[in-house]
PDB file of C-alpha atoms in Angstrom:
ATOM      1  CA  UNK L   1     102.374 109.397 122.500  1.00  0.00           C
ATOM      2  CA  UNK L   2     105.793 110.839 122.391  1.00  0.00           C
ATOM      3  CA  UNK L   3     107.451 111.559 125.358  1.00  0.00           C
ATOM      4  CA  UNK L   4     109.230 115.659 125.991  1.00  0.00           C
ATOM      5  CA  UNK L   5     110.705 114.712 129.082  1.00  0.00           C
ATOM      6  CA  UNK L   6     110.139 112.146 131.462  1.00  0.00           C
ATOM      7  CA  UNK L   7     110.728 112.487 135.267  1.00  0.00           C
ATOM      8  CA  UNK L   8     109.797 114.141 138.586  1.00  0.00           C
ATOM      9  CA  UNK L   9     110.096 117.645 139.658  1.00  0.00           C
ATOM     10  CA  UNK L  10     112.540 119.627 140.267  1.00  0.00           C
ATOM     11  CA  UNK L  11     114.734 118.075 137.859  1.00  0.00           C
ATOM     12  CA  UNK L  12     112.905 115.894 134.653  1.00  0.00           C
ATOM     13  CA  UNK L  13     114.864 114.824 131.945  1.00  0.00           C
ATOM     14  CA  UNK L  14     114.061 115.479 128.198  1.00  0.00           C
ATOM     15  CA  UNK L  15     113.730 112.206 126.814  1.00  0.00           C
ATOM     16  CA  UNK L  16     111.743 111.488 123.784  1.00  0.00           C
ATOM     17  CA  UNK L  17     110.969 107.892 123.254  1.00  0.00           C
ATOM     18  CA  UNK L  18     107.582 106.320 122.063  1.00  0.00           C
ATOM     19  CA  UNK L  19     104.594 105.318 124.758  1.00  0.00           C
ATOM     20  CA  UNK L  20     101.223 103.397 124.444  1.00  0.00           C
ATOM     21  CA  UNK L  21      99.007 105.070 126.386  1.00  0.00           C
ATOM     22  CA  UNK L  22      95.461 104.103 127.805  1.00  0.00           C
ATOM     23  CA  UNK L  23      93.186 106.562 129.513  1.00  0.00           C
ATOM     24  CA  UNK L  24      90.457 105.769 130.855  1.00  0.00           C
ATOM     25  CA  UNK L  25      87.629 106.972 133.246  1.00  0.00           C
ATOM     26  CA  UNK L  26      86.220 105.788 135.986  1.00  0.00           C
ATOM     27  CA  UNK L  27      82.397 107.609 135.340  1.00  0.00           C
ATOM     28  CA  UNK L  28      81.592 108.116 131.766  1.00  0.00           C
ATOM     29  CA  UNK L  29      78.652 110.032 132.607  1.00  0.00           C
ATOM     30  CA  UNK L  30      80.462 112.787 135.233  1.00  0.00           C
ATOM     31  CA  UNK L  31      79.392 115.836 132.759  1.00  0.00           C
ATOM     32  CA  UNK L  32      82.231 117.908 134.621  1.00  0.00           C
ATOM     33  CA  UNK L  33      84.973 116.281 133.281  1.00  0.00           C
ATOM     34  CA  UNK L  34      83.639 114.723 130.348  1.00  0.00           C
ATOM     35  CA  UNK L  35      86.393 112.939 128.335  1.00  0.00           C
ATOM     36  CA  UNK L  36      87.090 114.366 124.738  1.00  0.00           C
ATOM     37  CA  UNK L  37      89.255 113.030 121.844  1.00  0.00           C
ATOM     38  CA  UNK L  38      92.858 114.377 121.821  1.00  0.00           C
ATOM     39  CA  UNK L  39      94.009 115.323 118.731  1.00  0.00           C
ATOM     40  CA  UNK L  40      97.942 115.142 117.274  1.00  0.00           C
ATOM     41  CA  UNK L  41     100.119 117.717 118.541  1.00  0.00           C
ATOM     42  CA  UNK L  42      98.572 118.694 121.634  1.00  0.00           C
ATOM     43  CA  UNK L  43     100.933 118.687 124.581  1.00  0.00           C
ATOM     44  CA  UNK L  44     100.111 116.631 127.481  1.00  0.00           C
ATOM     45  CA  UNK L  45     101.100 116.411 131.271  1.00  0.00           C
ATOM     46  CA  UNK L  46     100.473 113.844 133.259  1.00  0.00           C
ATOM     47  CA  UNK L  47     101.598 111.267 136.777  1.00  0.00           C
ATOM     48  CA  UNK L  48     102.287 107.459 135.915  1.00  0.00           C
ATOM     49  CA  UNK L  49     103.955 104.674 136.262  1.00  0.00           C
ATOM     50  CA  UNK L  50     105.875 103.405 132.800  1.00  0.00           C
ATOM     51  CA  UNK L  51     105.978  99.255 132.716  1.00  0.00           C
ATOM     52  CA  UNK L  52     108.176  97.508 129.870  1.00  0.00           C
ATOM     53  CA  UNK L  53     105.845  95.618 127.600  1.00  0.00           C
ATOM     54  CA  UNK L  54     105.738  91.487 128.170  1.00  0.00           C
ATOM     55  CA  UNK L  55     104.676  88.502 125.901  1.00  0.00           C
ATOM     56  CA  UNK L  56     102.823  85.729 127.068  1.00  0.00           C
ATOM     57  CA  UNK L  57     105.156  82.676 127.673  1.00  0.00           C
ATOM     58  CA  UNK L  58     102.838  80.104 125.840  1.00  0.00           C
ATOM     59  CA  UNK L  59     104.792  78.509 122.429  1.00  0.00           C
ATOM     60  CA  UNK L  60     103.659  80.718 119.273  1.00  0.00           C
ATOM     61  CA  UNK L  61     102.397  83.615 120.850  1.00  0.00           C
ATOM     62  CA  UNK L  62     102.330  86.688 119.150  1.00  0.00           C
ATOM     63  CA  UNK L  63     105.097  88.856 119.967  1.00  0.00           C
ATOM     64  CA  UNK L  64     103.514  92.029 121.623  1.00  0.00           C
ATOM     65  CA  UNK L  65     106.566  92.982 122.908  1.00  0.00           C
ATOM     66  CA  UNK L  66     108.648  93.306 119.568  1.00  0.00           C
ATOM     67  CA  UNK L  67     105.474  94.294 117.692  1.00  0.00           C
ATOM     68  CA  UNK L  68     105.734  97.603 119.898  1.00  0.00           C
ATOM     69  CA  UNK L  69     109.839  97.677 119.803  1.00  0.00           C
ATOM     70  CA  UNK L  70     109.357  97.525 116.250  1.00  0.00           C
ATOM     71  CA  UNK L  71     107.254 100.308 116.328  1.00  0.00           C
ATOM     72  CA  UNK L  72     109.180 103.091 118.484  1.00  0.00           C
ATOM     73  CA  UNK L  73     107.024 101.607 121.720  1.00  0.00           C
ATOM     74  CA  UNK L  74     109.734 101.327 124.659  1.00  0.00           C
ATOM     75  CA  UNK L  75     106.811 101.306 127.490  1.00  0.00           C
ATOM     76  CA  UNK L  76     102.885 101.062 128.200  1.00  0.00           C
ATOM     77  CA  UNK L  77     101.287 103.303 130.534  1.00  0.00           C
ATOM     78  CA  UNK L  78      97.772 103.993 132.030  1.00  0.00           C
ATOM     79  CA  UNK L  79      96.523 107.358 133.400  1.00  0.00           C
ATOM     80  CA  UNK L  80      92.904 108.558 134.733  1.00  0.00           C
ATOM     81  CA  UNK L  81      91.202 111.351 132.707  1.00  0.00           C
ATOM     82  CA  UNK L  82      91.081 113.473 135.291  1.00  0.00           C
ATOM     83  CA  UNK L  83      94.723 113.269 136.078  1.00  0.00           C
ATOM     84  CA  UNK L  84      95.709 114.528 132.162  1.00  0.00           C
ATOM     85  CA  UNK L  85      96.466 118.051 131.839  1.00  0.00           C
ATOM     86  CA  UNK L  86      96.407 119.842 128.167  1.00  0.00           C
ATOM     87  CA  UNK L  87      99.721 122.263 127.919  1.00  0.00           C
ATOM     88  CA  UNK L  88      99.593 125.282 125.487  1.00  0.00           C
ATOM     89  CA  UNK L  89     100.670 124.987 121.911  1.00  0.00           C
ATOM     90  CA  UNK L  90     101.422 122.478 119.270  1.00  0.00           C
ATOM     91  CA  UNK L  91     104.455 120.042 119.163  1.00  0.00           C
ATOM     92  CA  UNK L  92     104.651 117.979 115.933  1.00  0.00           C
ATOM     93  CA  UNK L  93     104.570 118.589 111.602  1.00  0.00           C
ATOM     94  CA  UNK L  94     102.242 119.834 109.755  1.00  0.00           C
ATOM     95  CA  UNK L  95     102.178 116.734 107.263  1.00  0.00           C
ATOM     96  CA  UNK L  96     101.604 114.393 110.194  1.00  0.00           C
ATOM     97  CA  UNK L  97      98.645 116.292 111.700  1.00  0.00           C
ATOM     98  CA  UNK L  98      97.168 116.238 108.358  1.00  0.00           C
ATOM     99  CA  UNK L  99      97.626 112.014 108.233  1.00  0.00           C
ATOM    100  CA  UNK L 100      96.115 111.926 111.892  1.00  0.00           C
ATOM    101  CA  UNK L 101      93.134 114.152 110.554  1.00  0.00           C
ATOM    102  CA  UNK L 102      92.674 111.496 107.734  1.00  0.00           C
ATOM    103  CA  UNK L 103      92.776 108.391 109.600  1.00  0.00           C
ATOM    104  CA  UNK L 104      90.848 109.916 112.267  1.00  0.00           C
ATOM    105  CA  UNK L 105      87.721 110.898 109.745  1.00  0.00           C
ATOM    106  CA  UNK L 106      88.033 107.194 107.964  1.00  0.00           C
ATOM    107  CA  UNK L 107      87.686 105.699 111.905  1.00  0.00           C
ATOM    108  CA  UNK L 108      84.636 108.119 112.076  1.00  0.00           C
ATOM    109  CA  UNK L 109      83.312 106.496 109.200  1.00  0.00           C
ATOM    110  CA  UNK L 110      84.040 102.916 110.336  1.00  0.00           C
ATOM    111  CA  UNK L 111      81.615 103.680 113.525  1.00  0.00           C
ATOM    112  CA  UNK L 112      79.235 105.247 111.680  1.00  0.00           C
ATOM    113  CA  UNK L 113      78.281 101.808 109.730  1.00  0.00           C
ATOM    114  CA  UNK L 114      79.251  99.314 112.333  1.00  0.00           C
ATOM    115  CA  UNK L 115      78.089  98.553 116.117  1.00  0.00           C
ATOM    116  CA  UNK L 116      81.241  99.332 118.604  1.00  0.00           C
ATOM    117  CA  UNK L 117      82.905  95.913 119.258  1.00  0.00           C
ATOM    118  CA  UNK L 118      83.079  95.340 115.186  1.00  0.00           C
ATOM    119  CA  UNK L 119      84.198  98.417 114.546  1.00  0.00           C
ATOM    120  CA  UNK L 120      86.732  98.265 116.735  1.00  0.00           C
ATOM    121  CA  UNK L 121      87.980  95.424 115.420  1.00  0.00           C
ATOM    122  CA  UNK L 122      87.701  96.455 112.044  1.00  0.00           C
ATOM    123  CA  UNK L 123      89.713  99.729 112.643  1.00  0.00           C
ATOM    124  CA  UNK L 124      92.492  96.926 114.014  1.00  0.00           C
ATOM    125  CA  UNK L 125      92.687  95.235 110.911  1.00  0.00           C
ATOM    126  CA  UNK L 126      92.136  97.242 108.213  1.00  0.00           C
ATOM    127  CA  UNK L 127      94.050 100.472 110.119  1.00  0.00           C
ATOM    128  CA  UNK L 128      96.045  99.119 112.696  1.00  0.00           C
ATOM    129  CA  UNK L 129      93.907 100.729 115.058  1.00  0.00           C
ATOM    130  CA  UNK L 130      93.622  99.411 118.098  1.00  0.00           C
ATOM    131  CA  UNK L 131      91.970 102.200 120.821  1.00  0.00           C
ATOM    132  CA  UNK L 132      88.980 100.986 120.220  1.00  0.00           C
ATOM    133  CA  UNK L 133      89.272  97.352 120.903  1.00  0.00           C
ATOM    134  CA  UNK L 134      88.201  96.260 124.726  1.00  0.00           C
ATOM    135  CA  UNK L 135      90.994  95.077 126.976  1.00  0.00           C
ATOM    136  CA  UNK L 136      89.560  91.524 127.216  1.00  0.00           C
ATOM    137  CA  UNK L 137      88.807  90.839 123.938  1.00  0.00           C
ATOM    138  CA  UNK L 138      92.953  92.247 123.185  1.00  0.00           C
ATOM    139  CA  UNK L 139      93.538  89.386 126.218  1.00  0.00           C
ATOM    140  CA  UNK L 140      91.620  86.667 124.426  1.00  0.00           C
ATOM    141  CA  UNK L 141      93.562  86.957 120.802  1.00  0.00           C
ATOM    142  CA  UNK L 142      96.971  87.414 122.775  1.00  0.00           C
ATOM    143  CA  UNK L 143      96.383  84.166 124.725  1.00  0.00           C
ATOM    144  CA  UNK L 144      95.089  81.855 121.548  1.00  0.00           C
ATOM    145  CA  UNK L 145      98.138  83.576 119.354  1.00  0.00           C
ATOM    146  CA  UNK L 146      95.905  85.137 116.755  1.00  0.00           C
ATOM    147  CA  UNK L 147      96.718  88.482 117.629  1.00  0.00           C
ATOM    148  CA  UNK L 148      98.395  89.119 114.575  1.00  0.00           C
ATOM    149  CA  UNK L 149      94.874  89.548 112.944  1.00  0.00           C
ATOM    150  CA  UNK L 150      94.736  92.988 114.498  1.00  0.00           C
ATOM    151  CA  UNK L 151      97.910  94.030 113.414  1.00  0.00           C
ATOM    152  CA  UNK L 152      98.326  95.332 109.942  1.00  0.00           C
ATOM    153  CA  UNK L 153     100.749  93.735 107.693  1.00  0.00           C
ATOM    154  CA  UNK L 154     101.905  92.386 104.524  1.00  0.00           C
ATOM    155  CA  UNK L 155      98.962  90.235 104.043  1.00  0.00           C
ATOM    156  CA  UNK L 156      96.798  93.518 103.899  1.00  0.00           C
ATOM    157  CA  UNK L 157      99.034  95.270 101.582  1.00  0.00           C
ATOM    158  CA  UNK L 158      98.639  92.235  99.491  1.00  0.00           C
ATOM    159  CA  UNK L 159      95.485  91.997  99.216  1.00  0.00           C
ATOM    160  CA  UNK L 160      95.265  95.780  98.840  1.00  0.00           C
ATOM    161  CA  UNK L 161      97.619  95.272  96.041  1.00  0.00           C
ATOM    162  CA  UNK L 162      95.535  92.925  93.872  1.00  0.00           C
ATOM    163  CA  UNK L 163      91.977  94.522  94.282  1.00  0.00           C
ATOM    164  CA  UNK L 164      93.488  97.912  93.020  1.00  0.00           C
ATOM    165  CA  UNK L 165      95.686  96.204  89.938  1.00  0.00           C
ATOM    166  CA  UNK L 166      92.270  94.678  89.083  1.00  0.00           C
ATOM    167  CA  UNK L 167      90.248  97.222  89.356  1.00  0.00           C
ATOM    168  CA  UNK L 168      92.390  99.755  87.751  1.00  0.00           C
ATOM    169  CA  UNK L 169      92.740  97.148  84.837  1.00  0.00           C
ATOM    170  CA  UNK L 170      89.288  96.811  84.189  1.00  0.00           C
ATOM    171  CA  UNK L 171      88.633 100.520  84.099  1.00  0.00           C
ATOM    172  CA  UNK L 172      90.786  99.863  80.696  1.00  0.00           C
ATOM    173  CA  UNK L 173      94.471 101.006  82.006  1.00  0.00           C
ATOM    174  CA  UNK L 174      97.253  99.737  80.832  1.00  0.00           C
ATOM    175  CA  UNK L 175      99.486  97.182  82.667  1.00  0.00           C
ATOM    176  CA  UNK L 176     102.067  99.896  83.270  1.00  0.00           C
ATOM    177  CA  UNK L 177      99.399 102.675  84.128  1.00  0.00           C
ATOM    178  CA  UNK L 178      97.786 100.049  86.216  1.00  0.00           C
ATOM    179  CA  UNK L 179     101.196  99.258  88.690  1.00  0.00           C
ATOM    180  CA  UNK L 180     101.817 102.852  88.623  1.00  0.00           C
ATOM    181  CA  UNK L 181      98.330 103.926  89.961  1.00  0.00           C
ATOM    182  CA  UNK L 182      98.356 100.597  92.177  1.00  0.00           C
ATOM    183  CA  UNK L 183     101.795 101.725  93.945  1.00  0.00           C
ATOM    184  CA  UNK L 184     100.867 105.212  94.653  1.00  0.00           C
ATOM    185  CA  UNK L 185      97.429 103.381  96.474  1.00  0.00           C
ATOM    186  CA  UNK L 186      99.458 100.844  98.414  1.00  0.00           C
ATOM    187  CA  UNK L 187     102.064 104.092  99.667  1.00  0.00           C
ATOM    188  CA  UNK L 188      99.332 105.966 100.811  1.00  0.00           C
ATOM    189  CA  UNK L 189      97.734 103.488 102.981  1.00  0.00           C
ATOM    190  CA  UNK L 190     100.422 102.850 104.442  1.00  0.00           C
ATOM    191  CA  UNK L 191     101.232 106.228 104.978  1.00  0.00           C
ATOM    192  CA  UNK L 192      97.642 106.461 106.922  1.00  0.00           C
ATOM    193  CA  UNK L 193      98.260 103.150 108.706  1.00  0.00           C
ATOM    194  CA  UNK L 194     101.543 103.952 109.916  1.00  0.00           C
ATOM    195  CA  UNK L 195     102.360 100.483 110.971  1.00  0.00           C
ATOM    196  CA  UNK L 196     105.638  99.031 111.289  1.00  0.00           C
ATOM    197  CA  UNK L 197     107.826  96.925 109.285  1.00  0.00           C
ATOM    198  CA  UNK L 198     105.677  93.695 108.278  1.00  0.00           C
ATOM    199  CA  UNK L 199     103.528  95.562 106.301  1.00  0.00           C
ATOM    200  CA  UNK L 200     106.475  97.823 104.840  1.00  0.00           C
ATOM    201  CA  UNK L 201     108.362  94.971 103.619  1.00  0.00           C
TER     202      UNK L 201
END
């Protein structure tokens, strides 16, 4: 999320930095405050406590903490369901709610052919999306420094890259046709990724 301002009454400050935010709830089945899917550009409100993000200390270990910097992350923060409150109107573009609507529908799809715990891994590494993979399992590729699997970068481009030169090449297009068709492919995805910079270099 995106921060408007960031304080306690009577006197927050508007600061707008970038937050990872987990909410969770308690009982999934309490059909009075069922949790729904937020969508981009709804305003939220909402009591927590903001912690800086930390690496583990073992040698190699993927840097969580610059993969958020890197990112526009300055803190994590958790909040109970209950304890969100939806604010009237809509804060964000029009061209980025479209994007959100995009990757949101290909997630949808992801689900629809996989069981849960694959599919949220695949949404990490083919999307960069990580909501829906458990905290432990996040824990467990942290702490053996593989956790750059779930993070999309250049190697994904790459490989993104060659399958759609080749298949674009034997559909009979040209070489130039080809690279053309094959950038405008690799600049969308990452357009609906929206990762950071290994996968823009």
């Amino acid at each position: 999320i995106e921060t408007e301002t960031i304080g306690s009454d009577p006197q927050p400050k508007r600061i707008s930095e970038g937050i990872r935010l987990s909410i969770y709830q308690n009982d999934p089945g309490d059909s009075h405050n069922q949790m729904r899917s937020l969508s981009y550009g709804e305003r939220l409100r909402f009591r927590t406590t903001l912690v800086l993000p930390r690496n583990y200390r073992n040698p190699g270990a993927f840097d969580y903490a610059g993969y958020l910097r890197d990112n526009g992350i300055v803190a994590t923060a958790s909040v109970k369901y209950s304890g969100v409150e939806i604010l009237p109107g809509f804060d964000g573009s029009k061209i980025e709610s479209w994007r959100a609507r995009a990757h949101r529908s290909i997630i949808g799809k992801i689900h629809a052919l996989w069981p849960g715990q694959t599919a949220g891994l695949l949404d990490a590494i083919v999307l960069g999306e990580e909501t829906f993979v458990e905290r432990p399992t996040r824990v467990d590729f942290q702490r053996s420094g593989t956790y750059h699997v779930l993070v999309v970068s250049g190697m994904n481009v790459s490989i993104l890259a060659m399958f759609a030169l080749w298949s674009l090449r034997r559909v009979g297009l040209g070489e130039v046709a080809a690279s053309a068709c094959a950038i405008v492919v690799i600049l969308a995805y990452a357009a609906l990724t929206k990762e950071g910079p290994p996968h823009r270099r």
